[in-house]
XYZ file of C-alpha atoms in Angstrom:
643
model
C 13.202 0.323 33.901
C 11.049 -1.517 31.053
C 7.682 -2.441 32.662
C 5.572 -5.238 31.197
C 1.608 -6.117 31.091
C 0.041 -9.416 30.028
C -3.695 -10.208 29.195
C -5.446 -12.307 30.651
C -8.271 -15.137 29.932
C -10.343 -12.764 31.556
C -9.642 -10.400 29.200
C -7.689 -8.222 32.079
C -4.906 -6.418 31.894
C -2.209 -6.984 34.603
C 0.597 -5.209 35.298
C 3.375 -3.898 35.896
C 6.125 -6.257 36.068
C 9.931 -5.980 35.927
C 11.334 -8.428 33.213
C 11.867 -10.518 36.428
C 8.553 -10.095 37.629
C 7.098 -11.316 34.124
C 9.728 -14.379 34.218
C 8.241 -15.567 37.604
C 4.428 -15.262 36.148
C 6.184 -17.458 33.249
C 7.417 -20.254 35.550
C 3.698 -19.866 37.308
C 2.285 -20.380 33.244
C -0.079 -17.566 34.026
C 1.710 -16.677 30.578
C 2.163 -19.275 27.364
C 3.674 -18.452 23.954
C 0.502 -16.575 22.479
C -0.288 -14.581 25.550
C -0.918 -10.877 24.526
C 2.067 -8.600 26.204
C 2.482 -5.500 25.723
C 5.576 -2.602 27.224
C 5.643 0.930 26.593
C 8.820 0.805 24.832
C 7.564 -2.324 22.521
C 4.651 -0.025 21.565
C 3.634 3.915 20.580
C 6.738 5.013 22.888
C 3.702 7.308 24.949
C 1.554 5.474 26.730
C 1.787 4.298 30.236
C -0.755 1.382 30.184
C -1.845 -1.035 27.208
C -5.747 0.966 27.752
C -4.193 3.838 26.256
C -2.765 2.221 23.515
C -4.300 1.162 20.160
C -0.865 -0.863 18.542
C -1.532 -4.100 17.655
C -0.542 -6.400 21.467
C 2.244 -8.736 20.525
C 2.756 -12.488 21.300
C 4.478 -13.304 24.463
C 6.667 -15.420 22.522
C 7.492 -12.012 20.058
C 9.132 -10.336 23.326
C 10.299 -12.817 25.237
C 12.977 -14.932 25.125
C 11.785 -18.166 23.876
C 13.912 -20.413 25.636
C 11.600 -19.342 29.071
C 8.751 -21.368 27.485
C 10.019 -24.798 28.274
C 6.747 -26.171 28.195
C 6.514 -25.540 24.430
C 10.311 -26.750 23.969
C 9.418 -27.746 20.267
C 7.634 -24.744 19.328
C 10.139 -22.580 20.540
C 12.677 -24.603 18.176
C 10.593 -24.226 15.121
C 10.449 -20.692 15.822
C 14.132 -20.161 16.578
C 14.835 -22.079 13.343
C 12.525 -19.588 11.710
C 13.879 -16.422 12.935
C 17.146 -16.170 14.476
C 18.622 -12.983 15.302
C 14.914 -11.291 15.260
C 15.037 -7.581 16.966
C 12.035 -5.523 18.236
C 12.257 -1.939 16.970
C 9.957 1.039 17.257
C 7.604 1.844 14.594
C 9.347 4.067 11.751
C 6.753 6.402 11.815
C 6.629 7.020 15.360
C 9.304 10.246 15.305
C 6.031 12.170 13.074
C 3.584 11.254 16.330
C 5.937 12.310 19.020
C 7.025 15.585 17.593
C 5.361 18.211 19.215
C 2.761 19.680 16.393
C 2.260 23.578 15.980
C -1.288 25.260 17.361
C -3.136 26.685 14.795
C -4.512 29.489 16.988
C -8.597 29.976 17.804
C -9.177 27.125 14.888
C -10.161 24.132 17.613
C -12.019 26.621 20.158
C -15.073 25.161 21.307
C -14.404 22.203 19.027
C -16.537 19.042 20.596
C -14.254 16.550 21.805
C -14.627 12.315 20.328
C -13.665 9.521 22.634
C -12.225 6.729 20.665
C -9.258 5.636 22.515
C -12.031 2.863 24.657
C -13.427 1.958 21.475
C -9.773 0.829 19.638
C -8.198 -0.501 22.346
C -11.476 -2.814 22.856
C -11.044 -3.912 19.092
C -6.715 -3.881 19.849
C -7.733 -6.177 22.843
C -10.630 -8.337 20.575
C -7.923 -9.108 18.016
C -5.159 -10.196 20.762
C -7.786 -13.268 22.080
C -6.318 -16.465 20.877
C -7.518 -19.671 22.758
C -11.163 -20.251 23.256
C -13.075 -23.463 23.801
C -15.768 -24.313 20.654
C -18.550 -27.029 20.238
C -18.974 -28.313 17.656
C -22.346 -30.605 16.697
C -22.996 -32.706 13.688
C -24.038 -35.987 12.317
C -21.995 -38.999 12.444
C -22.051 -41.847 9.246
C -25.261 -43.525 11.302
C -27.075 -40.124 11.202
C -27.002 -39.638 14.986
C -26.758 -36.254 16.407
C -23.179 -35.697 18.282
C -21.193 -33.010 19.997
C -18.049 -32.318 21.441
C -16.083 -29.710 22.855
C -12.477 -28.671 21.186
C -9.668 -26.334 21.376
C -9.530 -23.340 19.185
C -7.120 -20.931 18.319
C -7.899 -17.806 16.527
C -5.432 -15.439 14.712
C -6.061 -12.085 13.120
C -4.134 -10.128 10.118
C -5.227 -7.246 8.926
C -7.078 -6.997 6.156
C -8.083 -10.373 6.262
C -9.804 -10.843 9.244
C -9.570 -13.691 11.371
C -8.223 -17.382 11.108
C -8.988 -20.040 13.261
C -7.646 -23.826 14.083
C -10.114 -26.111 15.450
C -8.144 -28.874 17.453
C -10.023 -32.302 16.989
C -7.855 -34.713 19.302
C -9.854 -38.018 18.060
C -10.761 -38.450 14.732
C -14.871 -37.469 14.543
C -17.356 -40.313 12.828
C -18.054 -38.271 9.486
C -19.004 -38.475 6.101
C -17.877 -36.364 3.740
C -14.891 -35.301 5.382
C -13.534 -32.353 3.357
C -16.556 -30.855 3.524
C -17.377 -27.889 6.626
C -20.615 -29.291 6.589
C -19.765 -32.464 7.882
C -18.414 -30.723 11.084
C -21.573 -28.545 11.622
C -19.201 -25.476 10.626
C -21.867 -24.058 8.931
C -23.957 -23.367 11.660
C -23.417 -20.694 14.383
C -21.218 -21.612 16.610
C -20.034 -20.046 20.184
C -16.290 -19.509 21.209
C -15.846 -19.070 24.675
C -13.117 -18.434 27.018
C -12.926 -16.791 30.881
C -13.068 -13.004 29.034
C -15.847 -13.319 27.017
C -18.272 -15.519 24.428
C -18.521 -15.168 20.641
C -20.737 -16.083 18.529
C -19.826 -16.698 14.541
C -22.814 -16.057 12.215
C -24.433 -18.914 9.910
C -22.146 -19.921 7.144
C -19.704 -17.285 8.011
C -16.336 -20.017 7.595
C -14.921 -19.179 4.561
C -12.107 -20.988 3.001
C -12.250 -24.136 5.063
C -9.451 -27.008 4.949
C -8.415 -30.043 7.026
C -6.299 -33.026 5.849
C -7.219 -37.248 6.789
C -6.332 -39.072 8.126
C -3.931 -36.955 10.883
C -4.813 -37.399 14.355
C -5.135 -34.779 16.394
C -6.752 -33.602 13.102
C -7.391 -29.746 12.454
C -9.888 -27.450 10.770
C -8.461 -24.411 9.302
C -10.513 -21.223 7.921
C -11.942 -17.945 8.038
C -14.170 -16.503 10.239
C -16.083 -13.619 8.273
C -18.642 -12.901 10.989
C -17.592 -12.596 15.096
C -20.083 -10.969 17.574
C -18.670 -10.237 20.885
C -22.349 -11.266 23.363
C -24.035 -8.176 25.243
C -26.473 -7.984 27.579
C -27.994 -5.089 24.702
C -27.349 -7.603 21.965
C -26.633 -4.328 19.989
C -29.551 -2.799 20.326
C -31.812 0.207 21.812
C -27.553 1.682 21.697
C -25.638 4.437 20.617
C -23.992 3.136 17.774
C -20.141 3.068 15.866
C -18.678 1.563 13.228
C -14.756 1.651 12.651
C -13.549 0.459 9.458
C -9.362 0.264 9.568
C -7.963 2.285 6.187
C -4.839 0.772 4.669
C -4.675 3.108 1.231
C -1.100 5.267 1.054
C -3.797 7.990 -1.099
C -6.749 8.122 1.010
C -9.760 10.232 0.695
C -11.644 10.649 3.671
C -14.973 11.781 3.974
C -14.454 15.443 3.797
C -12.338 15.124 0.788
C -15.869 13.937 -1.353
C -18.521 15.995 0.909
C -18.339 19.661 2.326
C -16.815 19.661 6.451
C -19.604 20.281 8.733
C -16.502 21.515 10.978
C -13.654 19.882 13.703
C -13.568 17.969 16.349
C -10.637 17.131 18.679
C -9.747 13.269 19.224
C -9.199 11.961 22.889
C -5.832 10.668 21.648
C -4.041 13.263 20.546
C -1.872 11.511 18.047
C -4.603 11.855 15.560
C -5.005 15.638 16.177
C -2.179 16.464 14.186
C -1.096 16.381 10.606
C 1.678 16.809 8.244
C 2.005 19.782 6.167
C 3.605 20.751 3.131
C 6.232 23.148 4.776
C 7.793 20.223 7.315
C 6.535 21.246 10.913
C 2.889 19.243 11.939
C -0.093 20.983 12.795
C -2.451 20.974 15.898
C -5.647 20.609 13.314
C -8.130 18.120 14.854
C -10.478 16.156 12.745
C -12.680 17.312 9.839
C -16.052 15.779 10.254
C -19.432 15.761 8.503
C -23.003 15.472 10.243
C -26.035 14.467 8.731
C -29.396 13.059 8.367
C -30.861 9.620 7.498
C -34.234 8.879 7.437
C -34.609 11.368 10.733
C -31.439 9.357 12.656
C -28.716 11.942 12.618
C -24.734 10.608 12.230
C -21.190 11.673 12.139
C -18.530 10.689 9.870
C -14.640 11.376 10.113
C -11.179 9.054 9.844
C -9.046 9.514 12.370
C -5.346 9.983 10.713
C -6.321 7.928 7.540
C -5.992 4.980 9.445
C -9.657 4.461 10.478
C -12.844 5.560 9.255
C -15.808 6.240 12.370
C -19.389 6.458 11.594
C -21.247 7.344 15.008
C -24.929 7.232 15.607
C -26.122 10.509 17.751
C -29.155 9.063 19.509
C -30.191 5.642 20.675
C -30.861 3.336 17.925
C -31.133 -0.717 17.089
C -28.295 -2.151 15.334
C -29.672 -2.840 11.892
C -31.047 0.177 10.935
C -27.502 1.508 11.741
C -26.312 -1.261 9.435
C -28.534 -0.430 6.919
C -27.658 3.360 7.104
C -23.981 3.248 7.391
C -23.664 1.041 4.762
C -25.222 3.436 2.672
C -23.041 6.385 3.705
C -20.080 4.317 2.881
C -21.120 3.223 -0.561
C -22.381 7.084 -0.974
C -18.849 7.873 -0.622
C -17.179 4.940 -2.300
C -18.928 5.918 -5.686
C -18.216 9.773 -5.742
C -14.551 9.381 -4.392
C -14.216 6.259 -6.421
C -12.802 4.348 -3.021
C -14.890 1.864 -1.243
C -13.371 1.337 2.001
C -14.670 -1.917 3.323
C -12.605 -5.619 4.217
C -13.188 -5.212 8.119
C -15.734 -3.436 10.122
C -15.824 -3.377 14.032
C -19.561 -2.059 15.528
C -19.629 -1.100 19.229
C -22.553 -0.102 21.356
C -22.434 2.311 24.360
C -24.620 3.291 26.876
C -23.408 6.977 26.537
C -23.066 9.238 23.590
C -19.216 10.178 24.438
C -18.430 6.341 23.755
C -16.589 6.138 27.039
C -17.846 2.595 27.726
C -18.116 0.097 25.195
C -19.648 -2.897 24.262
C -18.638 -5.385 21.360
C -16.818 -5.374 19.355
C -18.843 -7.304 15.970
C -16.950 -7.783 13.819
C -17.710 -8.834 10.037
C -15.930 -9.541 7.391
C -17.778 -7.993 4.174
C -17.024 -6.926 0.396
C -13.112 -6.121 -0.380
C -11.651 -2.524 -0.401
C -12.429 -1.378 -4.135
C -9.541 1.370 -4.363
C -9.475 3.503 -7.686
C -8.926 6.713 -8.905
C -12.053 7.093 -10.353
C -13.223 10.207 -8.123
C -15.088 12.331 -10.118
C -15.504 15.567 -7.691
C -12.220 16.425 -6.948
C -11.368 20.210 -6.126
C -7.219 19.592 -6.806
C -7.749 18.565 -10.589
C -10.707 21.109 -10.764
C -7.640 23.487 -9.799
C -5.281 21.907 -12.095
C -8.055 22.342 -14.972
C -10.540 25.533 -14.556
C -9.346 26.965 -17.562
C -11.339 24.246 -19.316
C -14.555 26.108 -18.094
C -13.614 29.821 -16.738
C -15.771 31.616 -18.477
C -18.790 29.691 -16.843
C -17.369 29.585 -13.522
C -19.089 30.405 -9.948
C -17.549 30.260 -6.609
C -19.271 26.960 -5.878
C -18.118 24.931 -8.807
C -15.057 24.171 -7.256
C -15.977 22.933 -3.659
C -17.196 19.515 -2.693
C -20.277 18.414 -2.609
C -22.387 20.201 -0.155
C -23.981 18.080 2.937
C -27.674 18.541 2.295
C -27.022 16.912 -1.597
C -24.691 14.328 0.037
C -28.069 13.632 2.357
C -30.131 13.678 -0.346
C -27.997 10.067 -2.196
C -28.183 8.195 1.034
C -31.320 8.627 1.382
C -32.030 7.774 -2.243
C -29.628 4.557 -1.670
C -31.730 3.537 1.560
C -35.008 4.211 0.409
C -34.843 3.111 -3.723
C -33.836 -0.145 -4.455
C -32.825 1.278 -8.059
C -30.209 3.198 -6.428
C -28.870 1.107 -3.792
C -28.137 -1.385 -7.227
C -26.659 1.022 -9.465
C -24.148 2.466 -6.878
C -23.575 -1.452 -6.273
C -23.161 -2.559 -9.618
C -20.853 1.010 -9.952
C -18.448 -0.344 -7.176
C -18.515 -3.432 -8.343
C -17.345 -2.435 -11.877
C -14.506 -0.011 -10.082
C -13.186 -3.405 -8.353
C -12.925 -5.454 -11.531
C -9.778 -5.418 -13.527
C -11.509 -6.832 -16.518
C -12.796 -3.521 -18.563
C -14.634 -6.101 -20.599
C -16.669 -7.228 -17.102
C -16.389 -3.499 -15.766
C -18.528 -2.431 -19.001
C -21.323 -5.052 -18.953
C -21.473 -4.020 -15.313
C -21.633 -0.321 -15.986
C -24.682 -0.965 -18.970
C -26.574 -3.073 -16.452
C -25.769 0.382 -14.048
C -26.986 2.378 -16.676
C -30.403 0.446 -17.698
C -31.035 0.547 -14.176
C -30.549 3.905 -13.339
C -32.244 5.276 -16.973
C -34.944 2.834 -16.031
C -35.695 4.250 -12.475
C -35.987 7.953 -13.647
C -37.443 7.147 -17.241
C -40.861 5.715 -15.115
C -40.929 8.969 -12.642
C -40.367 10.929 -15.952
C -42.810 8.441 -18.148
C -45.387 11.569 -19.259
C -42.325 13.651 -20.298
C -40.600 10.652 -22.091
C -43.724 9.646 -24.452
C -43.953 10.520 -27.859
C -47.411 11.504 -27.332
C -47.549 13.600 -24.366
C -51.065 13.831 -24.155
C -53.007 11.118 -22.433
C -56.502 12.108 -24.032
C -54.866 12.189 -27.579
C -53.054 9.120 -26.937
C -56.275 7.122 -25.986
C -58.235 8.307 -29.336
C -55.425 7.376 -31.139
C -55.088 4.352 -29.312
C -58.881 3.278 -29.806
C -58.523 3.793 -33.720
C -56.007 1.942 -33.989
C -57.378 -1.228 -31.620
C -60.632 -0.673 -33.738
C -58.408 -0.933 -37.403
C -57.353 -4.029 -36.176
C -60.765 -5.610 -34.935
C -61.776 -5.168 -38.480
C -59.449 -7.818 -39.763
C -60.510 -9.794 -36.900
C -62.022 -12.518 -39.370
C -58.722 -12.919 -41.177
C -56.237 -12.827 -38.205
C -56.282 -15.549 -35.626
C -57.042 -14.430 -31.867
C -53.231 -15.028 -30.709
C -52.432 -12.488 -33.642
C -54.747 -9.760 -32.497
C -53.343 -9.996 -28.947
C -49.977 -9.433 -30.138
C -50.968 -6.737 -31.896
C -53.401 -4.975 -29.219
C -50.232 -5.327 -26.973
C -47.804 -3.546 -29.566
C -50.344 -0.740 -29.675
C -50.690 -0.308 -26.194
C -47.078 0.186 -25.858
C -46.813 2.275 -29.183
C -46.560 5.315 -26.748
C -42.891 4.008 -25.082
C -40.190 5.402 -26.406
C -37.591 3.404 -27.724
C -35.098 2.156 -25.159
C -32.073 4.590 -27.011
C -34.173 7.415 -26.859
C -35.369 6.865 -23.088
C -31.571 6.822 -22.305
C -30.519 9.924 -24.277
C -33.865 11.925 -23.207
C -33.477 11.016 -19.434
C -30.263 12.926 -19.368
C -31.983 15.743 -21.050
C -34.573 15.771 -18.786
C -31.871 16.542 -15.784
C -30.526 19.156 -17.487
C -27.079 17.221 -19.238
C -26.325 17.638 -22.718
C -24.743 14.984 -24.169
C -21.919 15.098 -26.850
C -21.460 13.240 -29.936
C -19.186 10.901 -28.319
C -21.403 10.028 -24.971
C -24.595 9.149 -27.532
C -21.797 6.917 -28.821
C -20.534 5.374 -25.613
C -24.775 4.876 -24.671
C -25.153 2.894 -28.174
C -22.341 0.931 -27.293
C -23.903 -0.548 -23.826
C -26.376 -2.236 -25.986
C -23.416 -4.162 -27.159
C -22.619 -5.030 -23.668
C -25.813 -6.498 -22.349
C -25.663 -8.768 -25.155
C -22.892 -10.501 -23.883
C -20.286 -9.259 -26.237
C -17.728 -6.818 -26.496
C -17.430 -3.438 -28.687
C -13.991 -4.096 -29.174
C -11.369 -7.431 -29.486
C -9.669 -7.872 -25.959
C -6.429 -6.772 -27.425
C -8.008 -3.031 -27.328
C -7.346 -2.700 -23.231
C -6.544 1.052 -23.785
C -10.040 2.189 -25.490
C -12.033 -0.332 -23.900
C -10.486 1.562 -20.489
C -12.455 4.755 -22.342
C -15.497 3.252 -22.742
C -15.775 1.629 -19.251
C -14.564 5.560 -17.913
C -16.617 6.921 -20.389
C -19.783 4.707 -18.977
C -18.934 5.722 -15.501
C -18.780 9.465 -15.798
C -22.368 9.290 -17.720
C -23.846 7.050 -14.915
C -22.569 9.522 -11.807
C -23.205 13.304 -13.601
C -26.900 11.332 -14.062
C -27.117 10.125 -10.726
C -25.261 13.217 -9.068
C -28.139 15.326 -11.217
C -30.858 13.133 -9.776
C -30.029 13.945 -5.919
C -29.692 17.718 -6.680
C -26.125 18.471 -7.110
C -24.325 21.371 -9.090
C -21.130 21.960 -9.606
C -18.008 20.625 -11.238
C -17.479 16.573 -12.317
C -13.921 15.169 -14.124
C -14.218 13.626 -17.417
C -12.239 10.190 -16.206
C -11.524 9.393 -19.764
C -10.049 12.818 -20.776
C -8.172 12.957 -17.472
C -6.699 9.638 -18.259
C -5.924 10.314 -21.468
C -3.506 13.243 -20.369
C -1.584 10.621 -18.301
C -0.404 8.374 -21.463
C 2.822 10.358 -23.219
C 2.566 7.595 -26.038
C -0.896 8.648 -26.721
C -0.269 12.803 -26.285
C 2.384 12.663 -28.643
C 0.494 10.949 -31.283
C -2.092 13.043 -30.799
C 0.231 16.366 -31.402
C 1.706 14.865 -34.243
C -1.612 14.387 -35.940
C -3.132 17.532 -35.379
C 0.717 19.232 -36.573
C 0.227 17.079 -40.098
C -3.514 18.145 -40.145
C -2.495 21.921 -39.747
C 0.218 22.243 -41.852
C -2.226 20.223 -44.795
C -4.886 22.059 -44.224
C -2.444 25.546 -44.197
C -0.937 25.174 -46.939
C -4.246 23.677 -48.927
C -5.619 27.167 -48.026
C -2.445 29.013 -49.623
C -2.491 27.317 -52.795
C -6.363 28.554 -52.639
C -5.299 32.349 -52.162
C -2.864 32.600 -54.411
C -5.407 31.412 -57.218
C -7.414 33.692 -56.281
C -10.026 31.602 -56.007
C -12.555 32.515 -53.206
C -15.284 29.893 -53.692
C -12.609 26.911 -53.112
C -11.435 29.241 -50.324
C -14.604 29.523 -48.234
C -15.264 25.743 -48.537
C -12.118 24.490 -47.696
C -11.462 27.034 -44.632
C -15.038 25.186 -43.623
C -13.701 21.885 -44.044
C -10.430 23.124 -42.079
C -12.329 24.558 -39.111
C -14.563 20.902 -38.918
C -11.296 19.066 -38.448
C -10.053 21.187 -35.808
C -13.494 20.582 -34.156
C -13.094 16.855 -34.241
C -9.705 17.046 -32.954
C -10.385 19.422 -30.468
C -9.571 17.185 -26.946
C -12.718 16.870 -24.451
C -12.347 19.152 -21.385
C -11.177 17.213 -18.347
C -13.675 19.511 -16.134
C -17.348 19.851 -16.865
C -19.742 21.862 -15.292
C -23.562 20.040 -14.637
């Protein structure tokens, strides 16, 4: 028999009732259209109580019958009009959960065991609240303060967070009446109901409408910012941040950084994986473990459907912020995937996360998904023949923990840094390679600028200070003598250009900085770096029409910024050239390519014949010269490089 629960304003479960039994609480309206429900057999297909279940709850009126609801006669209607003939199935992809997955022998012994069933169902339960009551205060036409209590319904779809509708039954005394202002929207404002209060963040309504004059008029928008009230207000907590993943090609955390080791989840779905051969495997969940600023955290996703950051010590809420952010943006720029949209943080009194607090929710940055990754050990596989003969054993792997460390530390602590992996995620996101390179040249300056002043004695033409300040002196005492026949403003301008006659040139602090960390850079990269001049000019190398080599440059700009950056925080091993890689991908482009360097041979051949058979061995040493310079030229880039 098909048992049902509903949630209450209370934020309680209750439960279980036959379909009769759910019928009578119905006709008792303990249960309207938008009441969460939820039945085993509507959800996962596992669990025996809505607690142990992390499936988005469904509407009352998505279960029920709607004719039952006859207090919302017209609604039901609408809806019927809408969707006639509607069926509730299971979830496609339940058959992979519920097949029984393979053990993979002593691999999960002693494995430490994460408790994030409490925390998803909270956030499962947080997006289910609909109805709350809001007030609202603002300033009528005559300037006088005035408040009133509405209605509001909230509504929440993934990825973009969650919509509300304010219900204004009278028409309020304002001015400017399109305007969220004018309603005190702008301000924080609480949302309360039996379960729980909320509390919206200053100017966190985004894309705000109402129409005028309708009475009962509404106000529609976006909340970006919701934070569940505790009696810890977040703080002096252990701390958690889930972020939900929706990318089909995912790359979680240990796919960028080496796995500290597993863990095993307390729901058990996300213990096992698919494998290449059919059957699923009992695996657990690869996780990494670190160090910021002396606060130690681990990272993992739990089926590529959620990515967990957890605190492992008591900490206040911002500096987890602050730090997670920064782990996240660490990995968006080396696996070329920022995973952002919605974030949930919970608190908890215990380490195990067994009872939670929150959720917070906030609305932040978009997703930037690309497949810029630039450490990735399948191509490396794909392409070691580019660089056998220089190859170690730890070329191949991911980068290791204590370098991965090192850049979120560098991103929390260095302003420099936290920009340039900003401005690098922001370029990823932007479909505009035009607006993706002016971003990557401002990346660049910054970076270049950041290690050209810890690097400044190194970078100076005169390396010398003392020989530098004699020189300096003679110079400031040359122009003193025309001091009579040059005004004062002149002589300042030139005292100035003195003092700075010791700066390199802004090229040759760019080129020299990546020296100084050990890269060599190729004809073509001291190319690509003249070009970002271009950029932070405001124009473009290249007409619009050129999407395909403007694509290069921005790639080209990319893979200089992270083998620089990478370089700075200590790491060795193996980087993709993006460009080259891409290159490979376009047939049009490959086959033009072969056919060039086939007319350039067979030229070039049978240029060399005619030379032998004359005998002549001059013309023959120069032009097999001239041959073997054109085969260097159209030699192709490797796609793996070694820094």
């Amino acid at each position: 028999m098909r048992r049902y629960f509903y949630l209450t304003e209370s934020n309680h479960w209750v439960g279980p009732y036959s379909f009769a039994g759910i019928i009578a609480e119905i006709v008792r309206t303990k249960i309207h259209l938008h009441t969460p429900v939820w039945s085993k057999h509507l959800s996962d297909g596992e669990s025996e109580h809505p607690q142990k279940c992390i499936k988005r709850r469904k509407a009352a009126h998505e279960v029920l019958p709607r004719w039952l609801f006859s207090a919302n006669i017209r609604e039901t209607l609408r809806i019927w009009k809408k969707s006639i003939g509607k069926r509730i199935s299971k979830d496609d992809g339940m058959a992979k959960i519920l097949s029984k997955p393979l053990e993979t022998g002593t691999l999960l012994n002693n494995a430490p065991v994460k408790y994030v069933l409490p925390s998803l169902t909270r956030i499962s339960d947080f997006k289910a609240l609909n109805k709350f009551e809001i007030t609202l205060f603002y300033f009528t036409r005559e300037s006088q303060v005035e408040s009133s209590k509405h209605t509001a319904y909230t509504k929440h779809t993934d990825g973009q967070g969650f919509s509300f509708n304010i219900i204004m039954e009278s028409i309020p005394d304002v001015g400017g009446v399109l305007f969220k202002e004018s309603y005190g929207l702008h301000r924080s404002l609480y949302l309360q109901n039996k379960a729980s209060t909320i509390k919206t963040g200053e100017n966190s309504v985004k894309n705000f409408s109402t129409r005028v004059p309708y009475q009962p008029q509404q106000l529609k928008g976006n909340f970006s910012n919701l934070k569940t009230l505790t009696a810890s207000e977040y703080n002096a907590c252990y701390q958690r941040v889930i972020v939900p993943i929706r990318d089909t090609e995912f790359v979680g955390p240990a796919g960028s950084v080496l796995s500290t080791g597993r863990l095993i989840c307390d729901k058990e779905a996300f213990n096992s994986h698919d494998s290449l051969i059919g059957p699923r495997f009992r695996t657990g969940i690869s996780f990494l473990e670190m160090q910021i600023e002396g606060y130690s955290y681990q990272i993992y996703d739990l089926n590529e459907s959620f990515m967990v950051i957890d605190s492992q010590q008591i900490m206040d809420h911002e500096v987890f912020r602050r730090h997670s952010l920064a782990i996240r943006k660490a990995l968006g720029v080396v696996s070329g995937k920022y995973y952002a949209d919605e974030a949930y943080y919970l608190t908890a009194q215990d380490q195990d996360f067994k009872s939670i607090e929150g959720p917070w929710f906030v609305f932040e940055n978009e997703t930037v998904i690309t497949s810029r990754r630039v450490i990735d050990t399948q191509v490396f596989d794909r392409h070691k023949e580019d660089v056998k003969a220089g190859l170690s054993a730890g070329d191949r792997l991911p980068m290791s923990i204590q370098v991965f460390e090192g850049l979120c530390n560098k991103i929390v602590k260095e302003d420099e840094i936290l920009r340039t992996v900003e401005l690098v995620i922001s370029a990823m996101g932007n479909s505009d390679p035009v607006q993706q390179g002016a971003m990557y040249s401002v990346a660049l300056e910054t970076l270049t600028g950041l290690l050209s002043k810890i690097n400044e004695d190194k970078l100076n033409p005169v390396q010398d200070k003392e020989v530098f300040k004699r020189l300096k002196a003679e110079l400031e005492g040359v122009v003193a003598g025309f001091s009579s026949e040059i005004s004062v403003e002149g002589i300042q301008i030139l005292n100035n250009k003195i003092r700075a006659l010791n700066s390199p040139t802004n090229r040759d602090k760019l080129v020299k900085t990546f020296a100084l960390y050990g890269i060599n850079l190729t004809k073509e990269e001291i190319k690509t770096i003249n070009e970002r001049n271009t950029y932070l000019h405001g124009n473009s190398p290249l007409d619009a029409s050129f999407a395909y080599e403007l694509e290069q440059i921005s790639l080209k700009l990319h893979n200089l910024i992270l083998k620089l950056l990478l370089k700075y925080v200590g790491y060795s091993g193996h980087v993709v050239n993006l460009a080259a890689l891409e290159f490979t991908k376009d047939e049009t482009r490959i086959r033009e390519y072969a056919e060039k360097v086939q007319q350039f041979s067979s030229n070039g051949l049978a240029e060399i014949k005619k030379i032998v058979e004359q005998k002549d061995f001059k013309k023959l040493s120069v032009a097999k010269e001239k041959w073997l310079k054109e085969v260097e030229q159209h030699k192709l880039p490797p796609i793996i490089e070694i820094i």
